[in-house]
Coordinates of C-alpha atoms and ligand atoms in Angstrom, one line a residue:
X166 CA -17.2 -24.7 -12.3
X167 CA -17.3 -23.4 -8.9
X168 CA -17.0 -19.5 -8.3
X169 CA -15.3 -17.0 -5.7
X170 CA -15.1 -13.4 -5.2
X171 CA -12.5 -11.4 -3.0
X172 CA -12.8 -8.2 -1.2
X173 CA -9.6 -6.4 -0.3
X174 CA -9.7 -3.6 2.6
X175 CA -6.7 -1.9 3.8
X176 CA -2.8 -1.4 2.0
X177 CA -1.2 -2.4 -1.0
X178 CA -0.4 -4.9 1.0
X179 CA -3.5 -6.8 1.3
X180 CA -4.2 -5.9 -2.4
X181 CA -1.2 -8.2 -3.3
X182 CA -2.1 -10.7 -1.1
X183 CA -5.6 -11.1 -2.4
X184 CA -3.9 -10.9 -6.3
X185 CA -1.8 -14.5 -5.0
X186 CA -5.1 -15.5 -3.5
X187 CA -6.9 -15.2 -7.0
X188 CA -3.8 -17.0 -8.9
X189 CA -4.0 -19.8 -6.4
X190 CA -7.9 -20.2 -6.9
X191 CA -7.6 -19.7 -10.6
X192 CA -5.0 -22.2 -11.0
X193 CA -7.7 -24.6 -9.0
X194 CA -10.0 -24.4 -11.8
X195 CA -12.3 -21.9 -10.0
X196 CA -14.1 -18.9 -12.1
X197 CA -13.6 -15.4 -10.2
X198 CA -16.5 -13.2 -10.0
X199 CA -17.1 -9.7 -8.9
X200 CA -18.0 -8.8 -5.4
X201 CA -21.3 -8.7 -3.9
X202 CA -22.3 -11.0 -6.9
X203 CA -23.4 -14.9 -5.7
X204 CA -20.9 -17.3 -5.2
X205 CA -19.6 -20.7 -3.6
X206 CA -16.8 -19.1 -1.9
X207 CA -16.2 -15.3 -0.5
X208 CA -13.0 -14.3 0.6
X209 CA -12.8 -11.1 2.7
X210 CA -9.1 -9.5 3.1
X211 CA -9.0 -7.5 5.9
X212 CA -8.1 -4.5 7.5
X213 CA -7.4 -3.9 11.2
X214 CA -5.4 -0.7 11.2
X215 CA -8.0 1.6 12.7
X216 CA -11.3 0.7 14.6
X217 CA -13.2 2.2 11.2
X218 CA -11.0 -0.6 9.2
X219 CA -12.4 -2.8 11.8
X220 CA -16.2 -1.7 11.7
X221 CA -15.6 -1.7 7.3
X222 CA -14.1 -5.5 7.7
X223 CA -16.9 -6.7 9.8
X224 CA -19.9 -5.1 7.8
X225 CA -18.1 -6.8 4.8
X226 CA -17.9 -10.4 6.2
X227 CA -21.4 -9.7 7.5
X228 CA -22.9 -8.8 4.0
X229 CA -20.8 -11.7 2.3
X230 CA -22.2 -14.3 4.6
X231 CA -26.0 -13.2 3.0
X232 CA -24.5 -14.2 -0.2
X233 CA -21.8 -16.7 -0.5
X234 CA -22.0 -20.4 0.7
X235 CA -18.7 -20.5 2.3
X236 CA -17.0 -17.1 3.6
X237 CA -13.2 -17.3 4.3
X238 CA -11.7 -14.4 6.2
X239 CA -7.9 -13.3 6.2
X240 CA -5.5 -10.3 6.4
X241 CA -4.8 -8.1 9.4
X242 CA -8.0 -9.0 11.3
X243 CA -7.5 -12.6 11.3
X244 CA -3.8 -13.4 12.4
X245 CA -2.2 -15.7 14.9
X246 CA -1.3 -13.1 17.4
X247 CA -4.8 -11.3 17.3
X248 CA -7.1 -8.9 15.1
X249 CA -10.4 -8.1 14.9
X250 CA -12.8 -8.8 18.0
X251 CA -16.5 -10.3 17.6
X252 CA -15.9 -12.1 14.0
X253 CA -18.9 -13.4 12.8
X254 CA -20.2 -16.9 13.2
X255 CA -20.3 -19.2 10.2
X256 CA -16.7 -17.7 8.5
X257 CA -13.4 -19.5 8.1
X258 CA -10.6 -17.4 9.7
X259 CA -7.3 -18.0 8.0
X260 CA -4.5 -16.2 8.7
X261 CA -2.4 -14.6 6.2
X262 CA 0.5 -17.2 6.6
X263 CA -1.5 -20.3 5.7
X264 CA -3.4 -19.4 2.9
X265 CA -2.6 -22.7 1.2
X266 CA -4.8 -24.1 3.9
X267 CA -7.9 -22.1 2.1
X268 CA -8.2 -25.2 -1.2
X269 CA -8.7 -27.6 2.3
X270 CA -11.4 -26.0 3.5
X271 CA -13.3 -25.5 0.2
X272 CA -12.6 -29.6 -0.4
X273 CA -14.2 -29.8 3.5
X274 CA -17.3 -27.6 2.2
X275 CA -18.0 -29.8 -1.2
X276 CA -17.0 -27.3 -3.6
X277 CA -15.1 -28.2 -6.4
X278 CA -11.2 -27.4 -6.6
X279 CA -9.0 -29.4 -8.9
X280 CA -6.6 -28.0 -12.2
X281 CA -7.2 -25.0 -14.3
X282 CA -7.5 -26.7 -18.2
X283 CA -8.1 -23.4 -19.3
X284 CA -5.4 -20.4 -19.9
X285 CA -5.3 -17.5 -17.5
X286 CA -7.6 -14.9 -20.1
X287 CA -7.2 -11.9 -18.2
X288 CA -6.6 -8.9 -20.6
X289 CA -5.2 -6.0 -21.0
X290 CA -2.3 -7.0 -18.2
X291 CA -1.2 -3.3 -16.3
X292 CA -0.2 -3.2 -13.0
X293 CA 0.8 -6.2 -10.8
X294 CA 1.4 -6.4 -7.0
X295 CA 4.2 -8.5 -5.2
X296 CA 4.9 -8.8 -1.6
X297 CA 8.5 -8.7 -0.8
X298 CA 8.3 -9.4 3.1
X299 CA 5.9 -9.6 6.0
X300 CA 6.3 -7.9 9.4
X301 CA 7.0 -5.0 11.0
X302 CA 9.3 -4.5 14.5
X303 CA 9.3 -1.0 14.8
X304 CA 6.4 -0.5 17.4
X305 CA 5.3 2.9 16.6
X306 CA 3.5 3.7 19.7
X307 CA -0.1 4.1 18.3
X308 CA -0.1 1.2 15.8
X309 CA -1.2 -2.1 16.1
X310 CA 0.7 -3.6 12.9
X311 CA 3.8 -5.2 14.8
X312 CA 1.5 -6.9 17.2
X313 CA -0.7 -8.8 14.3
X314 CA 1.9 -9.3 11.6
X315 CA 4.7 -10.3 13.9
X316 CA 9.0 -9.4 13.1
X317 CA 10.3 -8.9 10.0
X318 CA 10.5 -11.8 7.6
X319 CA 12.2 -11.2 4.1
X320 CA 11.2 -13.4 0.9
X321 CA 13.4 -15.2 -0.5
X322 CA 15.4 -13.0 -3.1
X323 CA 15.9 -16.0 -5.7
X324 CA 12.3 -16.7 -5.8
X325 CA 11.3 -12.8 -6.2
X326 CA 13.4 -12.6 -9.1
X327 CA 11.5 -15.9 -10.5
X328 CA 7.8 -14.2 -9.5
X329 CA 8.4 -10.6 -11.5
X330 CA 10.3 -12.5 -14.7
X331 CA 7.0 -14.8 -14.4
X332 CA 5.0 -11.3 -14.3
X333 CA 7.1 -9.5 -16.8
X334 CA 6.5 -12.4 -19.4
X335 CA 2.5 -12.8 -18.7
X336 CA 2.9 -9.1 -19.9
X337 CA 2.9 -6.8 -16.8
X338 CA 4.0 -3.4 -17.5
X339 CA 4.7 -2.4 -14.0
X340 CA 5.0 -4.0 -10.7
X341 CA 4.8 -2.2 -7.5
X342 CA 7.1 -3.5 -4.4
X343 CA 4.8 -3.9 -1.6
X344 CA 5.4 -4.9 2.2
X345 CA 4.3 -4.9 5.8
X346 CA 7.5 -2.2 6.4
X347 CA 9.1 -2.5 2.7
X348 CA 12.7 -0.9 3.6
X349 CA 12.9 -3.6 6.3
X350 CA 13.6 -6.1 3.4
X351 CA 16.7 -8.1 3.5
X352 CA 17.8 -6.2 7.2
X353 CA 17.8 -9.5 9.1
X354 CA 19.2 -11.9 6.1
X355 CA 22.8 -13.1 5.8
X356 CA 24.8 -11.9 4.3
X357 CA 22.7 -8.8 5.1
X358 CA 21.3 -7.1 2.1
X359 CA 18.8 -4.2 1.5
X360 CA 15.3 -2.7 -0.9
X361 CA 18.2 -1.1 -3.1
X362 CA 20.0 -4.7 -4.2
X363 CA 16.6 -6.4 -4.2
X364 CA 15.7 -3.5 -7.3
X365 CA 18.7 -3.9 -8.7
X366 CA 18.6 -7.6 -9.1
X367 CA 14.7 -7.1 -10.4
X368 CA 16.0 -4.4 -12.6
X369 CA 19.4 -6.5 -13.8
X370 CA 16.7 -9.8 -14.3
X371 CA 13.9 -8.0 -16.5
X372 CA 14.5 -6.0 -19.2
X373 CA 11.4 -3.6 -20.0
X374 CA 9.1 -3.3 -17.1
X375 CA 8.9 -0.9 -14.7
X376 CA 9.1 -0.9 -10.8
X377 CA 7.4 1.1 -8.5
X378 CA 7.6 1.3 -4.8
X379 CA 4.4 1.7 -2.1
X380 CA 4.7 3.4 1.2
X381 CA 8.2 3.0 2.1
X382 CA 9.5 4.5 5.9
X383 CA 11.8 6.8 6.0
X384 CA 13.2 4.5 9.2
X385 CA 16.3 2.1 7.3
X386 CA 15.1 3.7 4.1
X387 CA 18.6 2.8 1.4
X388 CA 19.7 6.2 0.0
X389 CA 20.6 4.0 -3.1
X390 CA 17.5 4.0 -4.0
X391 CA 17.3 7.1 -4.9
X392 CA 20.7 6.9 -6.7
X393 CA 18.7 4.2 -8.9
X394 CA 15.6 5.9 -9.7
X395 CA 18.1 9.0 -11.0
X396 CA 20.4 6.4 -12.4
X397 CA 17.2 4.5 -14.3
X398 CA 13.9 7.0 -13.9
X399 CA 12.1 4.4 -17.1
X400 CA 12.4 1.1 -15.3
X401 CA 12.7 2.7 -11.1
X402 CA 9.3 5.1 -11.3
X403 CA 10.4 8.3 -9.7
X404 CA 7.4 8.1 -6.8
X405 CA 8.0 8.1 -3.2
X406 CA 4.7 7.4 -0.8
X407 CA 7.2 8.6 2.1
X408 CA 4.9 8.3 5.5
X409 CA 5.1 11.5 7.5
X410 CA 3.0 11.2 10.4
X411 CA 4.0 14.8 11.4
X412 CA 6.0 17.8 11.5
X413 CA 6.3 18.3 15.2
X414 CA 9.9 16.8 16.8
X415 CA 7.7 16.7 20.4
X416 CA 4.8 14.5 18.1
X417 CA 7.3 12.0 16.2
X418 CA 8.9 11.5 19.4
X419 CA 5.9 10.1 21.2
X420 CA 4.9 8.5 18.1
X421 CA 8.2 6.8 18.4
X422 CA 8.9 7.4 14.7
X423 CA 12.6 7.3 15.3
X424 CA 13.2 10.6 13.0
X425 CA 13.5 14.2 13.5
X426 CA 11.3 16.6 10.9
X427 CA 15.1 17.5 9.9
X428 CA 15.8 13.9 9.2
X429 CA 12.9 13.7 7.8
X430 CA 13.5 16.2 5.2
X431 CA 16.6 15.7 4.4
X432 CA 15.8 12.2 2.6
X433 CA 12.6 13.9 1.0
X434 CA 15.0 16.7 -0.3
X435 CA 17.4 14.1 -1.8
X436 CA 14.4 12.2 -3.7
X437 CA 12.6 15.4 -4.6
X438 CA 16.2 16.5 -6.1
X439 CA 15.5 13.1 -8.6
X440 CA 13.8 15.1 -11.9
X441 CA 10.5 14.5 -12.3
X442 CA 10.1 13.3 -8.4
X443 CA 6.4 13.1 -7.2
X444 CA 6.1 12.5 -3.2
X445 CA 3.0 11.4 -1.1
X446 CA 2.6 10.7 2.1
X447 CA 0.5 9.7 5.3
X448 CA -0.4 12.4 7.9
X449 CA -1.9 11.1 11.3
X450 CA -4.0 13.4 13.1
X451 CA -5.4 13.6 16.7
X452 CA -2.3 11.9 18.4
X453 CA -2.9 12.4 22.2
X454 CA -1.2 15.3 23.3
X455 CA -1.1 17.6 19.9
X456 CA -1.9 21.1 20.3
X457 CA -2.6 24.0 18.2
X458 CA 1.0 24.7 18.0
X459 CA 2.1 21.6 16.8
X460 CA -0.7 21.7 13.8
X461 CA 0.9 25.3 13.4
X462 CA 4.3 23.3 12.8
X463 CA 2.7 20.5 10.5
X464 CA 0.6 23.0 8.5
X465 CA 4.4 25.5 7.7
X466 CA 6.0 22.2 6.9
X467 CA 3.3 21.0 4.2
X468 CA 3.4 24.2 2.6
X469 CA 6.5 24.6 2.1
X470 CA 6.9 20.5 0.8
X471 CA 5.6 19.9 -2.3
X472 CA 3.0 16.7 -1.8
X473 CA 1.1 15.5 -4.7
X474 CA -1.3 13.5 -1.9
X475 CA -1.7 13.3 1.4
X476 CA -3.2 10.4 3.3
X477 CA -5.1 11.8 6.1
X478 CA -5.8 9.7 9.1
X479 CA -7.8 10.6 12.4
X480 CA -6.1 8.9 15.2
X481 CA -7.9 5.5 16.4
X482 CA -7.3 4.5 19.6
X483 CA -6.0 0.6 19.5
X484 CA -6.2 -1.1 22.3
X485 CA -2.8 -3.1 23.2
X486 CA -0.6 -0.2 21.8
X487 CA 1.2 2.2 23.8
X488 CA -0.5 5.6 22.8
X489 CA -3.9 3.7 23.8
X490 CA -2.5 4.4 27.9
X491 CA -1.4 8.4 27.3
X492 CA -4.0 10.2 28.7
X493 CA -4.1 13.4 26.7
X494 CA -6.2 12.0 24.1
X495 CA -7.9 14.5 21.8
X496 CA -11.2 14.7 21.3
X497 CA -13.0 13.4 18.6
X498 CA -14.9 16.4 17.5
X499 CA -11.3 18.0 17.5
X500 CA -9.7 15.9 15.5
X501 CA -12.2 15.8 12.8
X502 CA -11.2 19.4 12.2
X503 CA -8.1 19.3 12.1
X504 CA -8.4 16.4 10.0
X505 CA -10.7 18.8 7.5
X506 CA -8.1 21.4 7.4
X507 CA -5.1 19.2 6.6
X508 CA -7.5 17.8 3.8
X509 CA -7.9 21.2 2.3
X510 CA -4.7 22.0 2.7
X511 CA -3.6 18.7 1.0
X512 CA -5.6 19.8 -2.0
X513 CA -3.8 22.8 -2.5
X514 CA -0.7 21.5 -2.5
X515 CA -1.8 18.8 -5.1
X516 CA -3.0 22.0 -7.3
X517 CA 0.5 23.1 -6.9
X518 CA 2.4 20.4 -8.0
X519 CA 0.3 19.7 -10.7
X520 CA 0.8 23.0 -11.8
X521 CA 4.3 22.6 -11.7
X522 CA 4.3 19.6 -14.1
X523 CA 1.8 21.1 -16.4
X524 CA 3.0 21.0 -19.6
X525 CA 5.6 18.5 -19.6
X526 CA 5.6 14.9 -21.2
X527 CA 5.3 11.8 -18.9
X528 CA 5.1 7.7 -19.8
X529 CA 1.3 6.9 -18.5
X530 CA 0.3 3.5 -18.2
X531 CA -2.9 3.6 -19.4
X532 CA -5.6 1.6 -17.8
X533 CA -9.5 2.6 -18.4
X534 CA -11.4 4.2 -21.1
X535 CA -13.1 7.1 -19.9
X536 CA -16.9 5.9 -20.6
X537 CA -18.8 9.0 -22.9
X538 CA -15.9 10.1 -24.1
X539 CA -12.7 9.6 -26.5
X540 CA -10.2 10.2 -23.5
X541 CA -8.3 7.1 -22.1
X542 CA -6.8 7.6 -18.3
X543 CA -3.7 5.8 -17.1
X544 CA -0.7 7.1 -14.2
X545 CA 2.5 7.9 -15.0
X546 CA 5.7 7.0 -14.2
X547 CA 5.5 9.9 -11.1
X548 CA 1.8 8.7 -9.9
X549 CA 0.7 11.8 -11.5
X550 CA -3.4 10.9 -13.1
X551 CA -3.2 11.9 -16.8
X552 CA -6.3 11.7 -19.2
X553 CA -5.5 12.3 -22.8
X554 CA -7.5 10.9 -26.3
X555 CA -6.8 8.0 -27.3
X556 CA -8.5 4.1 -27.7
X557 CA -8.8 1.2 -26.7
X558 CA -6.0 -0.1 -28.5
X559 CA -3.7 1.6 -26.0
X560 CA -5.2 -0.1 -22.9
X561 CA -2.1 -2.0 -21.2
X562 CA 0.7 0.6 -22.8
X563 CA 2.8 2.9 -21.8
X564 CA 2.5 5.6 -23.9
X565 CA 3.9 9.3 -23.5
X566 CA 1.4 11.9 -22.5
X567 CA 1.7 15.4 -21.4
X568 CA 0.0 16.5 -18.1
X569 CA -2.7 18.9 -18.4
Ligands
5AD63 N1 -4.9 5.5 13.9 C1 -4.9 6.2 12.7 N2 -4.1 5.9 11.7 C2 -3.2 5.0 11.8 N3 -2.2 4.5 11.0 C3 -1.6 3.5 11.6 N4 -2.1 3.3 12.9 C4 -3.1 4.2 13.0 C5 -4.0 4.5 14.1 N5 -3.9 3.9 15.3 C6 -2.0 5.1 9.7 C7 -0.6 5.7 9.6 C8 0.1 4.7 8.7 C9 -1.0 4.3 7.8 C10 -0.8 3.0 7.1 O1 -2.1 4.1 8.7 O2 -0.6 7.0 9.0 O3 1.1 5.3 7.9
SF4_64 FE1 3.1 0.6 12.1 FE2 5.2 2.2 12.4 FE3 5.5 -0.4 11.7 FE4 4.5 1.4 9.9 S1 6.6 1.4 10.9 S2 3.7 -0.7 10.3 S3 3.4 2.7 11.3 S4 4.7 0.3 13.6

């Protein structure tokens, strides 16, 4: 039996990608195998967002090329319209929209791909990702996502239904919407739809398992969404990853976020009136141009918002976008501490809204054991991380916990 590995860098995005790239080996009668371990075939997902993503992919592809016959590179870094410079010799690029092109090249190479006799043996089924479209038109003028994944294509809504009924009956507890820009989905069809009916047919098509959604823009975000999640909190997970950026109007409006902090807030407000409502978000730091005033702005706003995360990001310079040309850039040294203080500052918050929820009863999916000790760890319905005692008979459940 010939083997393969996958490492994923980058979003949810990727991660649900290299999930259908697993299936799709699996189903070829191939045995998956942990990364960094030896194999016939290394897949390497990855990343281009910032030039670290780029320096992480590279070292990756670099390091599976020591150990893997054949090394097939995808995601971000790989795509039609461009990616990562400088990829190694001696990998297979193969961009995200012709993955099925991947079983040709492993034929080409002489290593075994044919049908899977055996049943998919995976236990202890949690969390599974789909990908509900690709693309992303909104040319945010310091990221490089529009030019490498291309406009806004929404999957077919027929065929989603059929992949999370498949998932809900291999025994998936919850599945988490993913996307390129997820509240682009359905925009462009016709008739025109939106994220809102594509849950609701999910949720009118399954009967027990839960949805949760990843980083979703506040740009086209459906307010009926938020009527759902209130109207179904047990199947609609009451989380919002709600991408910031930052608090300063003079900031969003280079960044060409297309919002207003008021704007802004007045969706979070609406989601964080949803009981039990958990929000995280992305904070980019470092945008040419940002002085201590406008930190002063972005610090009063997140301490007066109740994140349970933040995703901090130093700004990366990509060449090709807009914000690459503006000539106030920051410098680095700068930016790394005002990247350290929006950390810190992060963590209090999270202390805060943990605090908050202290004491009350969530339903955790639990996923690990906690190794030494009798305490299983799992995330509930609002993201929160909740350990409690338990076994490994409860690995794969959804059990209700209370957050300590
Ligand atoms: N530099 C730093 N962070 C970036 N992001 C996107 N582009 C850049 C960039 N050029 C961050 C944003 C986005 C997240 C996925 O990545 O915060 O929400
Ligand atoms: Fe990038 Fe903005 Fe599109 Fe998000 S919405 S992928 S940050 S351009």
């Amino acid at each position: 039996m010939s083997s393969f590995s996958i490492s994923t860098l980058g979003c949810r995005a990727n991660q649900a990608d290299s999930e259908r790239l697993s299936q799709m080996l699996r189903a070829a009668g191939m045995q998956e195998l942990p990364a960094g371990e030896a194999v016939d075939c290394a897949l390497v997902n990855t990343c281009t967002i910032t030039a670290e993503a780029d320096r992480k992919s590279l070292k990756m592809i670099r390091r599976r090329l020591r150990e893997a016959r054949v090394v097939i590179v995808t995601g971000c870094g790989v795509t039609e319209r461009g990616g990562i410079a400088g990829l190694p010799e001696g990998a297979f690029a193969v961009s995200p929209q012709e993955h099925k092109r991947i079983l040709d090249i492993l034929a080409g190479e002489n290593i075994s791909v044919g049908e899977s006799s055996e049943p998919d043996d995976r236990q202890h089924r949690t969390r599974a990702l789909i990908r509900v479209q690709d693309g992303c038109d909104h040319f945010c003028s310091y990221c490089i996502v529009p030019y490498v994944r291309g406009a806004v294509r929404s999957f077919d809504c027929d065929e989603l239904v059929h992949q999370v009924q498949r998932l809900e009956r291999d025994g998936y507890k919850e599945i988490v919407l993913t996307g390129i820009h997820l509240a682009k989905w359905g925009l462009e069809l016709e008739p025109r739809r939106d994220l809102a009916y594509l849950v609701g047919r999910f949720l009118e098509s399954t009967s027990a398992v839960r949805f949760r959604l990843s980083s979703v823009e506040p740009i086209s975000f459906p307010r009926s969404l938020i009527d759902l999640m209130r109207e179904c909190p047990e199947r609609l997970c009451p989380h919002l990853h709600l991408p910031l950026q930052h608090a300063s109007d003079r900031i969003l409006k280079r960044m060409r976020r297309g919002y207003t902090l008021d704007e802004y807030d007045e969706l979070a407000q609406m989601f964080l009136s949803v009981p039990g409502a958990c929000m995280t978000t992305d904070i980019l730091l470092g945008f040419p141009g940002e002085t201590e005033e406008d930190m002063d702005i972005l610090s009063a706003y997140l301490e007066r918002t109740p994140y349970y995360h933040l995703h901090v990001f130093p700004y990366s310079r990509r060449p090709g976008t807009a914000a690459n040309t503006y000539k106030d850039q920051v410098p680095e040294q700068l930016k790394k501490e005002r990247v350290e203080r929006i950390i810190a500052l992060g963590e209090r918050s999270k202390e805060r809204v943990l605090s908050a929820f202290r004491g009350t009863k969530r339903p955790v999916l639990v996923e690990r054991l906690v190794p030494g000790t009798d305490l299983v760890t799992g995330t509930a319905d609002n993201y929160i991380s909740v350990s409690f005692p338990g076994d490994a008979s409860m690995l794969g459940q959804i059990i209700c916990a209370v957050i300590s």
